[in-house]
Structures are given as structure tokens and as C-alpha cells.
Coordinates of C-alpha atoms in Angstrom, one line a residue:
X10 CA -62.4 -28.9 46.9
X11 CA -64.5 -30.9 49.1
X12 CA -68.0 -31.5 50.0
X13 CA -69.0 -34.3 51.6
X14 CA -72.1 -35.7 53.7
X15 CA -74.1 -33.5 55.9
X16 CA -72.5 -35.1 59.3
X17 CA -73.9 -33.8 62.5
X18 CA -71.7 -32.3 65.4
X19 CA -68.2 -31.1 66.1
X20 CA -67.8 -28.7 63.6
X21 CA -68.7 -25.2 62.7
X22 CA -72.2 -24.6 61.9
X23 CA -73.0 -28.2 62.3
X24 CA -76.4 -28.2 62.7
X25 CA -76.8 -24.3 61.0
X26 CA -79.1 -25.0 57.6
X27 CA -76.8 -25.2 54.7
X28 CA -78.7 -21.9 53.7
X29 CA -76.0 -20.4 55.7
X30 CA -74.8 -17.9 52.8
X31 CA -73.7 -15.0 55.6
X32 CA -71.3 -17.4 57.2
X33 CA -69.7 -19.5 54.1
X34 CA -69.5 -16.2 52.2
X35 CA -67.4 -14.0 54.9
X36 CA -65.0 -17.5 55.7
X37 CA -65.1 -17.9 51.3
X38 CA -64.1 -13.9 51.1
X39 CA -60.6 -14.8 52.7
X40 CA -59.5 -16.7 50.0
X41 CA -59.2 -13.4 47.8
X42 CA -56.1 -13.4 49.6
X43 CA -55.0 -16.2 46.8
X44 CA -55.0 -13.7 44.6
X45 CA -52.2 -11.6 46.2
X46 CA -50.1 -15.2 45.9
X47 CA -51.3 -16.3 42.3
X48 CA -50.8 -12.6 40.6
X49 CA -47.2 -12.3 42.0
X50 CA -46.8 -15.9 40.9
X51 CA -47.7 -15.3 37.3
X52 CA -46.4 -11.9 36.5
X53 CA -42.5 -12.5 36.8
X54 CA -42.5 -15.0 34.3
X55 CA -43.7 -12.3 32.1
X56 CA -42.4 -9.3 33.0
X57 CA -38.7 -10.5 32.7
X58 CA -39.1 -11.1 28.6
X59 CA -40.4 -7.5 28.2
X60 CA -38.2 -5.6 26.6
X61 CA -38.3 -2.6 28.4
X62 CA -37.3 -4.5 31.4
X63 CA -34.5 -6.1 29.5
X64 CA -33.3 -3.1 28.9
X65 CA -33.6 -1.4 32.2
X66 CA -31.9 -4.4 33.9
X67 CA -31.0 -6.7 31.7
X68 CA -27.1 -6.8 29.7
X69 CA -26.5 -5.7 26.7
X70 CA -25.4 -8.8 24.0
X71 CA -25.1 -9.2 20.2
X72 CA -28.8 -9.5 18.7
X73 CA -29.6 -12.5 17.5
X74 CA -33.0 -14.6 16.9
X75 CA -33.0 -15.3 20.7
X76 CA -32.5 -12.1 21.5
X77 CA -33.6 -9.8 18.7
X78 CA -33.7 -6.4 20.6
X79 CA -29.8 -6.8 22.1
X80 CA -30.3 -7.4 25.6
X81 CA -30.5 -10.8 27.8
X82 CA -30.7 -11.5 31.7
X83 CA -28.2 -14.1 32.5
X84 CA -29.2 -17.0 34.5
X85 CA -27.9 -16.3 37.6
X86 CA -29.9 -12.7 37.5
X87 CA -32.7 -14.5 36.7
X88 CA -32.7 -17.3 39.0
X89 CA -32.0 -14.9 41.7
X90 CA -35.0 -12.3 40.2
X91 CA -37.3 -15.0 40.2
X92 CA -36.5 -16.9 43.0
X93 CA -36.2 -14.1 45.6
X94 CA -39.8 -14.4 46.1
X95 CA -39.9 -17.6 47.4
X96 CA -37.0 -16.9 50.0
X97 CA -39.5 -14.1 50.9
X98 CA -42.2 -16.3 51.2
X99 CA -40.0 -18.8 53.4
X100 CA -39.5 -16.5 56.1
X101 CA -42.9 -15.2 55.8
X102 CA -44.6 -18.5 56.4
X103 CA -42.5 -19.1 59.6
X104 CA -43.2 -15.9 60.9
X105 CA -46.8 -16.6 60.3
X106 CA -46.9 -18.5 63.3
X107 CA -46.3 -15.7 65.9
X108 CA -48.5 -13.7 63.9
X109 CA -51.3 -16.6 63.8
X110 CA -50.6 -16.6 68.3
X111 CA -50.2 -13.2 69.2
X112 CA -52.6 -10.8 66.3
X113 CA -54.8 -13.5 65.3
X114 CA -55.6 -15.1 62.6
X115 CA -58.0 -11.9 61.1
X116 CA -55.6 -8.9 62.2
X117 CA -52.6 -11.4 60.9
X118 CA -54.3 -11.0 57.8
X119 CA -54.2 -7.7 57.6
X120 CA -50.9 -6.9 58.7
X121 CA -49.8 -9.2 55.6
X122 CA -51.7 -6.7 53.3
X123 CA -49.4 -3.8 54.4
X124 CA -46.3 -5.7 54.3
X125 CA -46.8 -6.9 50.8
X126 CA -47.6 -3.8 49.5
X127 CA -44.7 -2.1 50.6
X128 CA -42.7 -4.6 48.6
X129 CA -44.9 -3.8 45.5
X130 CA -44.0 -0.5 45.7
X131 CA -40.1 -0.6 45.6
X132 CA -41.1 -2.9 42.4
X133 CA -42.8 0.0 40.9
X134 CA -40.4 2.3 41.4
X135 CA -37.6 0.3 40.8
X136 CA -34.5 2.3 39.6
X137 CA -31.8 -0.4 39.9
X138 CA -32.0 -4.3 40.1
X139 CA -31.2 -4.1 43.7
X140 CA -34.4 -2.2 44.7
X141 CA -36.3 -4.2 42.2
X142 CA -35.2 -7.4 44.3
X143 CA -35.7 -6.1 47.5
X144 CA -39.1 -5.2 46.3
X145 CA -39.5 -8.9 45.7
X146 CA -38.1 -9.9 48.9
X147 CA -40.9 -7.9 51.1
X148 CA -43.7 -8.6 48.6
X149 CA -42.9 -12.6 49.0
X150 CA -42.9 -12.1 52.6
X151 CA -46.5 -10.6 53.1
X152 CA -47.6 -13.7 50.6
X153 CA -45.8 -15.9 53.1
X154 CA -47.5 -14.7 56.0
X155 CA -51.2 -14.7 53.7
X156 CA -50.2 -18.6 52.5
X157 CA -50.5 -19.7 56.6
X158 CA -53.4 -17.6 57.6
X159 CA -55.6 -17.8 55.2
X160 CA -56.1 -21.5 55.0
X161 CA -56.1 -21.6 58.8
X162 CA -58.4 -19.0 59.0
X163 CA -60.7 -20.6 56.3
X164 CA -60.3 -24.4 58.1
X165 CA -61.5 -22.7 62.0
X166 CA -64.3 -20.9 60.7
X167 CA -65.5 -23.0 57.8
X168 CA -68.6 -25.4 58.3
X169 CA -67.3 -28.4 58.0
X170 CA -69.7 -30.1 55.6
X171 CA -68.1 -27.6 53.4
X172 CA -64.7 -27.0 54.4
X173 CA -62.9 -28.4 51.6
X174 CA -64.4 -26.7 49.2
X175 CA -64.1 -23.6 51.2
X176 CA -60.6 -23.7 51.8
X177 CA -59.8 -25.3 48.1
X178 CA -61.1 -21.7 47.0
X179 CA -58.0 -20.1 48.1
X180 CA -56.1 -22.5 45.7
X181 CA -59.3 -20.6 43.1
X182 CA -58.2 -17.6 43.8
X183 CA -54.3 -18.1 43.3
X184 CA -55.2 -19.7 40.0
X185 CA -57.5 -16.6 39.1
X186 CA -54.1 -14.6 40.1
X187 CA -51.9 -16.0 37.5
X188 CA -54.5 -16.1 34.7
X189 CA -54.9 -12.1 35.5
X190 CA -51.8 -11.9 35.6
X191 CA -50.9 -13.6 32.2
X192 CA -53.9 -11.4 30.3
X193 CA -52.4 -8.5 31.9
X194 CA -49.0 -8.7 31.0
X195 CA -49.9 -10.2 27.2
X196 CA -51.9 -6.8 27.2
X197 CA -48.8 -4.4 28.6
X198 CA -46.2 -6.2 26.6
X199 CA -45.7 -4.5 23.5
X200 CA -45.3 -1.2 25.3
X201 CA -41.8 0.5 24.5
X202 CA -42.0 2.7 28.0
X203 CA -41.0 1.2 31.8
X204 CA -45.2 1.5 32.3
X205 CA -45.0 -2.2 30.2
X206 CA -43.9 -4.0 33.5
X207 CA -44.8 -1.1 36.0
X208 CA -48.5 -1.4 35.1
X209 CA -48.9 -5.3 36.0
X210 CA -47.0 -4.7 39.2
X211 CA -48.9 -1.7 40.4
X212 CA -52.2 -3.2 39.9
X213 CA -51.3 -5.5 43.0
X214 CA -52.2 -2.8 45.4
X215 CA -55.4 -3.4 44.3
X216 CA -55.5 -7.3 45.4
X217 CA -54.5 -5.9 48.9
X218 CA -56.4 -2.9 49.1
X219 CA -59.6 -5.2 48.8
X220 CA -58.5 -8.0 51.3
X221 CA -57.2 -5.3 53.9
X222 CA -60.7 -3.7 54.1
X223 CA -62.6 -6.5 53.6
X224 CA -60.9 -8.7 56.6
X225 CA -62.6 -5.8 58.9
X226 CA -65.5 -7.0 58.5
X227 CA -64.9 -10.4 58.8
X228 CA -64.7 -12.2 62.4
X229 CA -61.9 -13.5 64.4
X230 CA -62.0 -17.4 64.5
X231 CA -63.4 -18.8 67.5
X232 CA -60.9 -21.7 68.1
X233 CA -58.5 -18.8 68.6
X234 CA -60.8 -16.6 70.9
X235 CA -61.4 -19.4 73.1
X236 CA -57.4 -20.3 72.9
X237 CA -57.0 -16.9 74.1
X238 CA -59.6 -17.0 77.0
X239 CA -62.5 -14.7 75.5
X240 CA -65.4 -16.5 75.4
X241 CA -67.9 -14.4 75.1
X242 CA -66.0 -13.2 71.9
X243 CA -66.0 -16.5 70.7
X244 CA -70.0 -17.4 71.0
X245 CA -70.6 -14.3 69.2
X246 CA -67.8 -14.7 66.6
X247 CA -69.4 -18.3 66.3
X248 CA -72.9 -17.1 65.9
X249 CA -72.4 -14.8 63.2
X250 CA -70.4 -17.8 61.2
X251 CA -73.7 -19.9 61.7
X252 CA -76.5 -17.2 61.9
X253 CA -77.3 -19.0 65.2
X254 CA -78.7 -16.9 68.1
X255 CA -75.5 -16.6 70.7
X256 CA -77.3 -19.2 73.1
X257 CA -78.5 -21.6 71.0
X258 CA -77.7 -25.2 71.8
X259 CA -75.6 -25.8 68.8
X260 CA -73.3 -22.9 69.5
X261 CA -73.0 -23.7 73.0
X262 CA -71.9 -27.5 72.4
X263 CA -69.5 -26.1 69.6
X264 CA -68.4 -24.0 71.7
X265 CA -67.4 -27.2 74.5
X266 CA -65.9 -29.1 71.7
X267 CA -63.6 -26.5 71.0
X268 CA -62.5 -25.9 74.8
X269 CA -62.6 -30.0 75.4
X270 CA -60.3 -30.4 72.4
X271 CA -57.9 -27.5 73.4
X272 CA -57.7 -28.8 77.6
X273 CA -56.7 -32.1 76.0
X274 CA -53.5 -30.7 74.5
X275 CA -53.0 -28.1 77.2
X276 CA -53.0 -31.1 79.7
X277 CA -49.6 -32.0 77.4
X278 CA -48.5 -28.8 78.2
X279 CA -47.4 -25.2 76.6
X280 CA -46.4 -26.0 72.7
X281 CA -43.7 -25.6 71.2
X282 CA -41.5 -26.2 67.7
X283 CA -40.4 -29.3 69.4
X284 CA -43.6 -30.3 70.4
X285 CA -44.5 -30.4 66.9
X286 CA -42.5 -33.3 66.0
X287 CA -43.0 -35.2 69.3
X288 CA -44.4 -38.7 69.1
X289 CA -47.7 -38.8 71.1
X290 CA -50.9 -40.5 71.6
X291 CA -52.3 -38.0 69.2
X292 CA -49.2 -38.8 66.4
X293 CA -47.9 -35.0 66.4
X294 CA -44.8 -35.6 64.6
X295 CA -47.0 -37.6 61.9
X296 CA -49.5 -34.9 61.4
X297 CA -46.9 -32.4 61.5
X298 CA -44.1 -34.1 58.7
X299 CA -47.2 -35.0 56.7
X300 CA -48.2 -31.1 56.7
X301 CA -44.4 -30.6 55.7
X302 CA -44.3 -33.4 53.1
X303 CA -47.5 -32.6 51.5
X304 CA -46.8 -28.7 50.9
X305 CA -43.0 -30.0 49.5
X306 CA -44.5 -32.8 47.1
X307 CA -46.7 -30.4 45.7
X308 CA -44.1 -28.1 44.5
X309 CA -42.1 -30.9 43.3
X310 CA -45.0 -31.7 40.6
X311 CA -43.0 -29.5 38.7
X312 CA -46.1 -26.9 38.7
X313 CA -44.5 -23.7 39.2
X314 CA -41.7 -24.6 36.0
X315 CA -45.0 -23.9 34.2
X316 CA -46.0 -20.5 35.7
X317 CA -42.5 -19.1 37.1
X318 CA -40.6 -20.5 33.6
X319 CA -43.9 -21.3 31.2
X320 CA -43.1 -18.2 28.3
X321 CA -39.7 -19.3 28.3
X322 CA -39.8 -22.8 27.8
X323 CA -42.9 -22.9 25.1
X324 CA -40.7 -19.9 23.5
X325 CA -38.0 -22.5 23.1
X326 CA -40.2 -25.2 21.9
X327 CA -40.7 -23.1 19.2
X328 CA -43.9 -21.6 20.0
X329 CA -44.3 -18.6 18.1
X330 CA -46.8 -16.4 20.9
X331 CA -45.7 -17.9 24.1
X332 CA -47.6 -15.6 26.0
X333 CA -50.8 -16.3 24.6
X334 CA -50.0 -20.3 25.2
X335 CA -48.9 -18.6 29.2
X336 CA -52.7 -17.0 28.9
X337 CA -54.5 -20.4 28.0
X338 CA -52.3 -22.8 30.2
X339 CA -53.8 -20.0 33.5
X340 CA -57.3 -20.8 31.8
X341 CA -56.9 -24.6 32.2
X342 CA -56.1 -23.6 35.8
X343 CA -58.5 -21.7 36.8
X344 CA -61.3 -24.1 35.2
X345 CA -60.1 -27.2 36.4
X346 CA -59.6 -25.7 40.4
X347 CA -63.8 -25.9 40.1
X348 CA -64.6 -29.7 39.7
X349 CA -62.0 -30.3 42.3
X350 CA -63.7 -27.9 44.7
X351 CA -66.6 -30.0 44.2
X352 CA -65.0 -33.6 43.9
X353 CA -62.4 -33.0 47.0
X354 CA -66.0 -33.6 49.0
X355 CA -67.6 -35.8 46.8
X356 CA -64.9 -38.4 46.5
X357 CA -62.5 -37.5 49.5
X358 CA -59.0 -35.8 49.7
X359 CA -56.9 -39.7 49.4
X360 CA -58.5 -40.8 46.1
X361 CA -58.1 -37.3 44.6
X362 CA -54.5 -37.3 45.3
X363 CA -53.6 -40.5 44.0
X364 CA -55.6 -40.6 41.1
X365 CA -54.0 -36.5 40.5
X366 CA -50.3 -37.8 40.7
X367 CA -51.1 -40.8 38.4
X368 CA -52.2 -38.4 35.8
X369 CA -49.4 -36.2 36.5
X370 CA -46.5 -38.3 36.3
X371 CA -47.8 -39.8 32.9
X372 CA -48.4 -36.6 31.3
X373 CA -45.1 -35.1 32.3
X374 CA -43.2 -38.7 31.0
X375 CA -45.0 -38.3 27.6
X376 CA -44.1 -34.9 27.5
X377 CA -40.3 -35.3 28.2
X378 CA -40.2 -38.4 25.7
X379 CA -42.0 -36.4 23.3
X380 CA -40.0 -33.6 23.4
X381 CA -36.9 -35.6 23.2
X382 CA -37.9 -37.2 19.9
X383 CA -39.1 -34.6 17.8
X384 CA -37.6 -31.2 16.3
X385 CA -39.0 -27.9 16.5
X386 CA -40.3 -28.0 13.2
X387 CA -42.8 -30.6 14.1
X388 CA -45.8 -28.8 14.6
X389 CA -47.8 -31.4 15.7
X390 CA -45.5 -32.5 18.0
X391 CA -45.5 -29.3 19.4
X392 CA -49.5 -29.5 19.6
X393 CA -49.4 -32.4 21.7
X394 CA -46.8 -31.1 24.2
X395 CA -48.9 -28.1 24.8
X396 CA -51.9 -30.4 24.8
X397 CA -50.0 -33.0 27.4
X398 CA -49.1 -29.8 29.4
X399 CA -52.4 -28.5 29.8
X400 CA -53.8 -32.2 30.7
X401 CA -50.9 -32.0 33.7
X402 CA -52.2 -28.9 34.6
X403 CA -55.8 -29.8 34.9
X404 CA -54.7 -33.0 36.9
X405 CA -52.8 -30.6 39.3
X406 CA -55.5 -27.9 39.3
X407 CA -58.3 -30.2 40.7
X408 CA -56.1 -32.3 43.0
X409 CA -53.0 -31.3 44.3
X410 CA -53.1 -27.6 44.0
X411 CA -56.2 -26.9 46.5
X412 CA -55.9 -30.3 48.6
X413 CA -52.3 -29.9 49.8
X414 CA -53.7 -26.5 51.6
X415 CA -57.3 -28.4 52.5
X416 CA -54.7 -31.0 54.5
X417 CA -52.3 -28.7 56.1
X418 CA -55.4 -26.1 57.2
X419 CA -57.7 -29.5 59.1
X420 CA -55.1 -31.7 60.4
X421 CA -53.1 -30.2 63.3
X422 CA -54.6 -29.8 66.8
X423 CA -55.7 -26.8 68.3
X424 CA -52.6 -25.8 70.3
X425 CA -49.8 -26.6 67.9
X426 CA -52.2 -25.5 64.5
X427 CA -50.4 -21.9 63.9
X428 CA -46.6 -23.6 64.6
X429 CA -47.3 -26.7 62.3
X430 CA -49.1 -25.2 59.5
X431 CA -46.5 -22.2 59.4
X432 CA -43.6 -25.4 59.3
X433 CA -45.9 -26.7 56.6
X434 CA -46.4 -23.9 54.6
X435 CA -42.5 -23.0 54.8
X436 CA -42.0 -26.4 52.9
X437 CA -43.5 -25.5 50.2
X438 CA -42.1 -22.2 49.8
X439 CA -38.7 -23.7 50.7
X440 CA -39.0 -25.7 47.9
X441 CA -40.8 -23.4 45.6
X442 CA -37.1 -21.3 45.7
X443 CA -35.5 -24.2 45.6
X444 CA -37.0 -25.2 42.6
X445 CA -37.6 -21.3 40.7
X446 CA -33.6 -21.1 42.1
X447 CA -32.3 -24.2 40.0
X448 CA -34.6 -24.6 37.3
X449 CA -32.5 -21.8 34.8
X450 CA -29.4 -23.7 35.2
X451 CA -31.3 -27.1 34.6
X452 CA -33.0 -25.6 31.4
X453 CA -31.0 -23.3 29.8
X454 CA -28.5 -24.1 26.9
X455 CA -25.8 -21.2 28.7
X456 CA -22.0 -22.2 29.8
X457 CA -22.3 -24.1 32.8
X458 CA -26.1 -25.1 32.6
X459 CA -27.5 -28.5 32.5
X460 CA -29.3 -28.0 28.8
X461 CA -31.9 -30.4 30.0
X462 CA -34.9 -28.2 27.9
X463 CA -38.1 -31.0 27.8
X464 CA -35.6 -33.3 29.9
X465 CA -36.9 -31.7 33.3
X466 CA -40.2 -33.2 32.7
X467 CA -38.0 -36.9 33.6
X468 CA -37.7 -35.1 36.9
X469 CA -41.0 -33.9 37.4
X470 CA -42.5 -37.6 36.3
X471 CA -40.6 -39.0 38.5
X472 CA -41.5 -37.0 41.7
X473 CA -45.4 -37.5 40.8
X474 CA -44.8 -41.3 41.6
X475 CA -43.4 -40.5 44.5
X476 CA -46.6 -38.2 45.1
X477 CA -48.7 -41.8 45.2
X478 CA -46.3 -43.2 47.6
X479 CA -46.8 -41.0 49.9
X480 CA -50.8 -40.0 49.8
X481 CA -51.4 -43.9 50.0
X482 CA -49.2 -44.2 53.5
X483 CA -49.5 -40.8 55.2
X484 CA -52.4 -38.9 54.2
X485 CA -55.7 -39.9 56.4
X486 CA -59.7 -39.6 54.9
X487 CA -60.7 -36.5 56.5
X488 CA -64.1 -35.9 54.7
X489 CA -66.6 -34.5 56.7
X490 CA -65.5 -34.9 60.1
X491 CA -64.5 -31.6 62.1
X492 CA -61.5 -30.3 63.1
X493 CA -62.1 -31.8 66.4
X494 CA -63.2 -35.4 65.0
X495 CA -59.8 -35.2 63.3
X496 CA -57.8 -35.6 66.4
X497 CA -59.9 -38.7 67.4
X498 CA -59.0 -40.0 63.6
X499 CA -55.9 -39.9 64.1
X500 CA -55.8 -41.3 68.0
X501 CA -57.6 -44.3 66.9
X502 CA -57.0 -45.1 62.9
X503 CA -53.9 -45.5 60.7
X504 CA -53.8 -43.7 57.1
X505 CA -54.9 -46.7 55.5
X506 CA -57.8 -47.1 58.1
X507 CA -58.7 -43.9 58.0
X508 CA -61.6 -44.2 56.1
X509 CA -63.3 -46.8 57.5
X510 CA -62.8 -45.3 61.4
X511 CA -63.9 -42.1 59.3
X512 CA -67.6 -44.0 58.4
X513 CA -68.0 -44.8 62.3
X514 CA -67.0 -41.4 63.2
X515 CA -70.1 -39.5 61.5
X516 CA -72.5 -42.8 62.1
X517 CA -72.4 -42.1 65.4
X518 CA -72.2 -38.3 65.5
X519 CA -69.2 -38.6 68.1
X520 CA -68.3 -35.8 70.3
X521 CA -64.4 -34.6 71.2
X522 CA -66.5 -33.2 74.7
X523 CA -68.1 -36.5 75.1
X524 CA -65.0 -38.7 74.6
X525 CA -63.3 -36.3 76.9
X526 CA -66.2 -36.9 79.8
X527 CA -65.8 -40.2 79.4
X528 CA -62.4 -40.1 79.9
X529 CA -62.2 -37.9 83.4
X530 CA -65.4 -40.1 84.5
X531 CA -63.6 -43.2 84.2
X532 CA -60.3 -41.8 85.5
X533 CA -62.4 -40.5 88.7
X534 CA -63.9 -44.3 89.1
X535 CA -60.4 -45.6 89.1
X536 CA -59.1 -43.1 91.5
X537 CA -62.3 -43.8 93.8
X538 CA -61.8 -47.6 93.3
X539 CA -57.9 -46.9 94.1
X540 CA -59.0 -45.3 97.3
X541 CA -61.3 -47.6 98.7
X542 CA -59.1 -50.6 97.6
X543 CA -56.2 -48.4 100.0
X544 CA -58.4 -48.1 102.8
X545 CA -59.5 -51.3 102.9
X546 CA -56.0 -52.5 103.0

């Protein structure tokens, strides 16, 4: 989602013309691993009101208008169906930090792609519900591992006049995932036969078909070839990003940033988990709880009750085609990702995500005090709740949906980026089962659930304002600066400084290499002057 002003130094392709299509296309191609997350996203929500799948594994019940063929999943089967995923995902995002250290980011990638499809194909050939979960299980843990190292892949290789905008194309591609998905399953639905739900399914080996081969031709990041010691690996990775000759001066002082940044935490020592959360000069445990934050207020916009729970819920509101309104409300999605790709660097990532939550949280109170006043009958009521809904989903869709993974993929230093970002991205998948888990019994009318219906949208107002809370206290003005500048951002400014520190950052095109000179220079004149005050004693 961002763009912002054509600073000089620190980071990738800095001073490469912003003709550069080679590089920003390979580092943009990664994002098609969005699609992989969005698709899987947006086909359950579907799939379980097909009535071949009802059928298959739902249980039988007296037909009625809610269930008119004779079968229903009960809420526990469908909390656990639908949330299984996300548990998936969980683990998958933790493990995407060993992945991240020992494969690299690129073969990480890959790797993912195998892991996920194995878990699409006990979907498709799903005899019994337990297989079918499974199935579930593994594909949400390939989309775990994707979720960490495709934004961190994206945010080391990205120029960084454009990084937000790179990055906030994964978010693209996720919402191009659940619109396919919806336009897939409104077209499979009707089918009598098991191919209604094994058709959307099987068409995800094609997602990672395409990102498996493609990532071959992609290069490793450079932060991570110099991390691992391979430098001459790195100035070649580096030069094909910028279509820089290996030995130009540009690559080579990219190149020292990158080593001057990573000696500076190496100096602290080997990283671990618990070095994540330690409080240091460089404000490790800030950077690292606002990754965790960020990624766990974004699920808590209530977006996913939309995608995960959309057919039912408009279906109850008396819609009579709820997967047609499922089909439109992925539209709005997908268009509205695009101005934010453009205004995350026009504007900047903290007045994005305020102005985003404000939206949010009054759309979503309107639509629960809506919904509470008028009757299913009222069809112009109805209109404005879809209307409300799909003005929430356009605030999300250009703010919070691609900036929570532009933050988590810029902020974390070099030696802690893969543990951090993995704790970051496991937030939000915590919370995305947390929330797919709970949200039947909130919803649904059944013995022993809440009955909230509309209600939820209370909950999900509510959580928006504590969205603004947050972005205004904890989330810096990273626009333009590279991942290197970053760390000196955050040495040196508070959240609410940020962007002014920010400013004098690109005015004066400041080096992490130079700083870091500076530094050993004048620790080597106080060691001399320590001497010769020792000898003179």
C-alpha cells in the first residue's frame, strides 16, 4: 500500500531508476502466494452450505425453511470445520521461523507449496469428516508458513521507495483469493454430485503449482545471504533486484548497510525467542509486541466473520442469494486493496490506520443498531446493512488488511526478523481460530449459543476503537526509510515522533554504515584518550 518519496540510500535499489520493472516484478510475483491464503479463506464459507457436502458430512434433521434439503452441520462441527485451518496456520507461522533461518526465505517458500498441497488433497478425496479435517489441518499449515515468508521475503528484497505497495500486494492477492473463490463456488453450487465442493478445492493445486515453479526463478534475499556469510551470493542476488552491475557503487554500499546493520545486533549476541521481547537500546520488545498486537487487532476487526461466516449471516438477514451478496462483498475487496496500495505511500502507514479503524468501528455500530431495530421484512433495511457492510469492508481493504503485513514485514531487525515476524504472524492466526472457533456459538440461534445474530457487530465496533488506540501509541511513520533506517527510527524517536525524526532521516540521506563508523571511531578516541590519560598517571 505505500509509495512514498524517492529517498536516497539504505535500501534496496536505492539509487536503481524506478524503471526497475525486472526487480519490482520478481519481489511483486511472491505475493501470488496470497492467493493460496485468500482462496482457502473464502471457500469454506461456501462449501459447508452445499448440499452435497451436507449430505456427505452433515446430520440428518427434519426439513424445514432453514434447512429445506434435511440435513444440518451442528455448530460444534462447524466451528471445528472452519476453524481447524487457523490452528493449522498457527503452527505454521511459528514454524516459519526455522524455516525463514535454516532454507531461506525462497526455498521456505517452496517447501510451503508442497505442504499445502498435500493437505488439499486429503480435502479432495475426503471420505469421512475426519480426513476432510486433517486435510484442513496440513493445508492451513503450508498457508502458515507462506503468511511469514512471503511478506518477509517481499520487505528484504523490495526497493524501498516502493515497499509498501509491494508488500500490500500480498494482501491483493489474498483478496483476489476469496473473490475466486466466492465466483467459484456460486458457479459449483447447484451441482447434486460430491464434484460441487471437490471442484473448488482441487483448483488450489493450481495456486501452488504456479508459486512453486515460479519461486525458482526468483532470488534468495540478500539480507539473508549475507546473514548466512555468502557474499558473493548476495551482491549478485542484490544486482539482479536492481539491474545494477555486481560492482557498482550502489550495490556495494547496500551491501555494507546490510552487514553494519546485522554486526550491530550480533554484537548483542546469538537471538533468540527471548531476545525478542528484551528491552534494548533498539526497543526489541516494542517492535516485537507491536508486530504481535498489530497482526491480533486486525483480525479482531471482525473481518474474517464476513469471509469465514458471510453466506450464513446475510442468509439469516434474509437475503434471498447470499452467495451472490458473498461474490460482491470479495469484489469490494479486491477493489478497495488498490487505492490503499497507492495511499499506504502517499499518506503513510499511521494516518491510514487510524482513519481505517474510525471508519470501521462506525460502520460496524450502525450495522449492529440497524440490525437490531428492524425485521427481516424490511428490505431497505436490509440494503443498508449490505451497503454498511461493504463500506467496512472497503475501510479494511485499503487500510488494515495490507498495512498490518507492510508493519510486521519492515520493522524487526535483521537478526531477530524470521523469530518476530513468525511470533507476529502467529497472532493473527491465533486469533483468526480464535475468532472462526467462537463465532458459531456467538451467532447461531441453537441450544447453548449466544443468539447474538447482528449483535456481534457491538463487538467488532468496539474492537475498531481500540484499533485507534493502539496505531496512535505504538505504531511508528515508516514511509520511505529502509529497513536499515528503521532501526535508527526507532533508537532515536518515539511512535508519536516518528514522523518528524522520519523527515530528518531522508533529508539527510543517513547511513546505518555511517552511524556505525561513527560509532567505533569515537569509541577508538575514547579508548586512546583512556590510554594516554593511564599513562600519564
Amino acid at each position: 500500500m505505500p509509495v512514498g518519496p524517492t529517498a536516497s540510500g539504505g535500501g534496496i535499489g536505492a539509487a536503481a531508476p524506478k524503471s526497475n520493472i525486472a526487480g519490482i516484478a520478481m519481489v511483486a510475483f511472491a505475493a501470488f502466494g496470497g492467493i493460496l491464503f485468500g482462496y482457502d479463506t473464502g471457500t469454506i464459507s461456501g462449501i459447508i452450505q452445499m448440499d452435497d457436502w451436507l449430505r456427505k458430512f452433515g446430520d440428518v434433521t427434519p426439513v424445514t425453511q432453514k434447512t429445506p434439503i434435511g440435513y444440518k452441520l451442528p455448530t460444534s462441527r462447524e466451528s471445528l470445520i472452519v476453524s481447524i485451518l487457523s490452528a493449522g496456520t498457527f503452527f505454521g507461522a511459528l514454524a516459519g521461523a526455522p524455516a525463514a533461518d535454516i532454507l531461506g526465505r525462497r526455498m521456505g517458500i517452496i517447501a510451503s507449496c508442497v505442504v499445502f498441497s498435500l493437505g488439499v488433497a486429503l480435502q479432495t478425496g475426503a471420505d469421512n469428516l475426519a480426513t476432510f479435517v486433517v486435510g484442513r489441518f496440513f493445508a492451513g499449515f503450508g498457508v502458515g508458513l507462506v503468511s511469514t515468508l512471503i511478506p518477509m521475503y517481499q520487505s528484504e528484497c523490495s526497493p524501498k521507495w516502493i515497499r509498501g505497495a509491494v508488500v500490500s500486494g500480498y494482501q491483493w492477492a489474498i483478496t483476489i483469493g476469496i473473490l475466486l473463490a466466492n465466483v467459484i463456488n456460486n458457479a459449483t453450487k447447484d451441482r447434486q454430485n460430491h464434484s460441487a465442493w471437490q471442484i473448488p478445492i482441487s483448483i488450489q493445486f493450481i495456486w501452488a503449482f504456479i508459486l512453486f515453479v515460479g519461486m525458482f526463478w526468483l532470488p534468495e534475499t540478500p539480507r539473508w545471504l549475507i546473514k548466512k556469510g555468502r557474499e558473493a551470493d548476495a551482491a549478485r542476488s542484490l544486482s539482479r533486484l536492481t539491474s545494477l552491475p555486481e560492482d557498482d557503487p550502489e550495490v556495494k554500499v547496500e551491501l555494507e548497510d546490510i552487514r553494519a546493520a546485522l554486526r550491530l545486533e550480533q554484537e548483542l549476541g546469538e537471538s533468540s525467542y527471548l531476545d525478542c521481547f528484551r528491552f534494548t537500546h533498539n526497543k526489541i520488545a516494542l517492535r516485537t509486541l507491536s508486530g504481535i498486537f498489530i497482526q491480533a487487532w486486525q483480525q479482531l476487526t471482525g473481518i474474517n466473520f464476513i469471509f469465514y461466516y458471510g453466506t450464513n449471516f446475510f442468509q439469516a438477514s434474509g437475503v434471498q442469494n447470499p452467495f451472490l451478496i458473498s461474490v460482491a462483498t470479495a469484489i469490494v475487496n479486491v477493489f478497495m486493496t488498490i487505492p490503499g496500495m497507492w495511499g499506504v505511500e502517499k499518506f503513510g502507514r499511521r494516518p491510514l490506520l487510524l482513519y481505517g479503524a474510525a471508519v470501521m468501528c462506525v460502520c460496524e455500530y450502525l450495522v449492529a443498531i440497524i440490525g437490531v431495530t428492524i425485521s427481516l421484512q424490511n428490505l431497505p433495511g436490509q440494503r443498508a446493512l449490505i451497503a454498511l457492510v461493504c463500506i467496512y469492508i472497503a475501510a479494511f481493504a485499503s487500510t488494515w488488511g495490507p498495512i498490518a503485513w507492510i508493519i510486521t514485514g519492515e520493522i524487526f531487525p535483521l537478526n531477530v526478523r524470521a523469530k518476530a515476524m513468525s511470533l507476529s504472524v502467529a497472532s493473527n492466526w491465533l486469533w483468526n481460530w480464535a475468532i472462526a472457533f467462537a463465532t458459531p456459538y456467538l451467532v447461531n440461534a441453537d441450544p447453548g449459543d449466544a443468539n447474538l445474530g447482528v449483535k456481534v457487530f457491538f463487538i467488532w465496533g468496539s474492537t475498531c476503537a481500540g484499533c485507534v488506540l493502539f496505531t496512535y501509541f505504538c505504531i511508528p511513520e515508516t514511509k520511505g526509510l529502509s529497513l536499515e533506517q528503521i532501526d535508527l527510527l526507532y533508537q532515536n524517536s518515539t511512535p508519536l515522533t516518528s514522523t518528524r525524526y522520519r523527515r530528518e532521516l531522508i533529508a539527510n540521506d543517513v547511513h546505518v554504515a555511517d552511524v556505525h563508523a561513527k560509532g567505533e571511531e569515537t569509541a577508538g578516541v575514547e579508548a586512546q584518550d583512556e590510554k594516554a590519560s593511564q599513562e600519564h598517571v
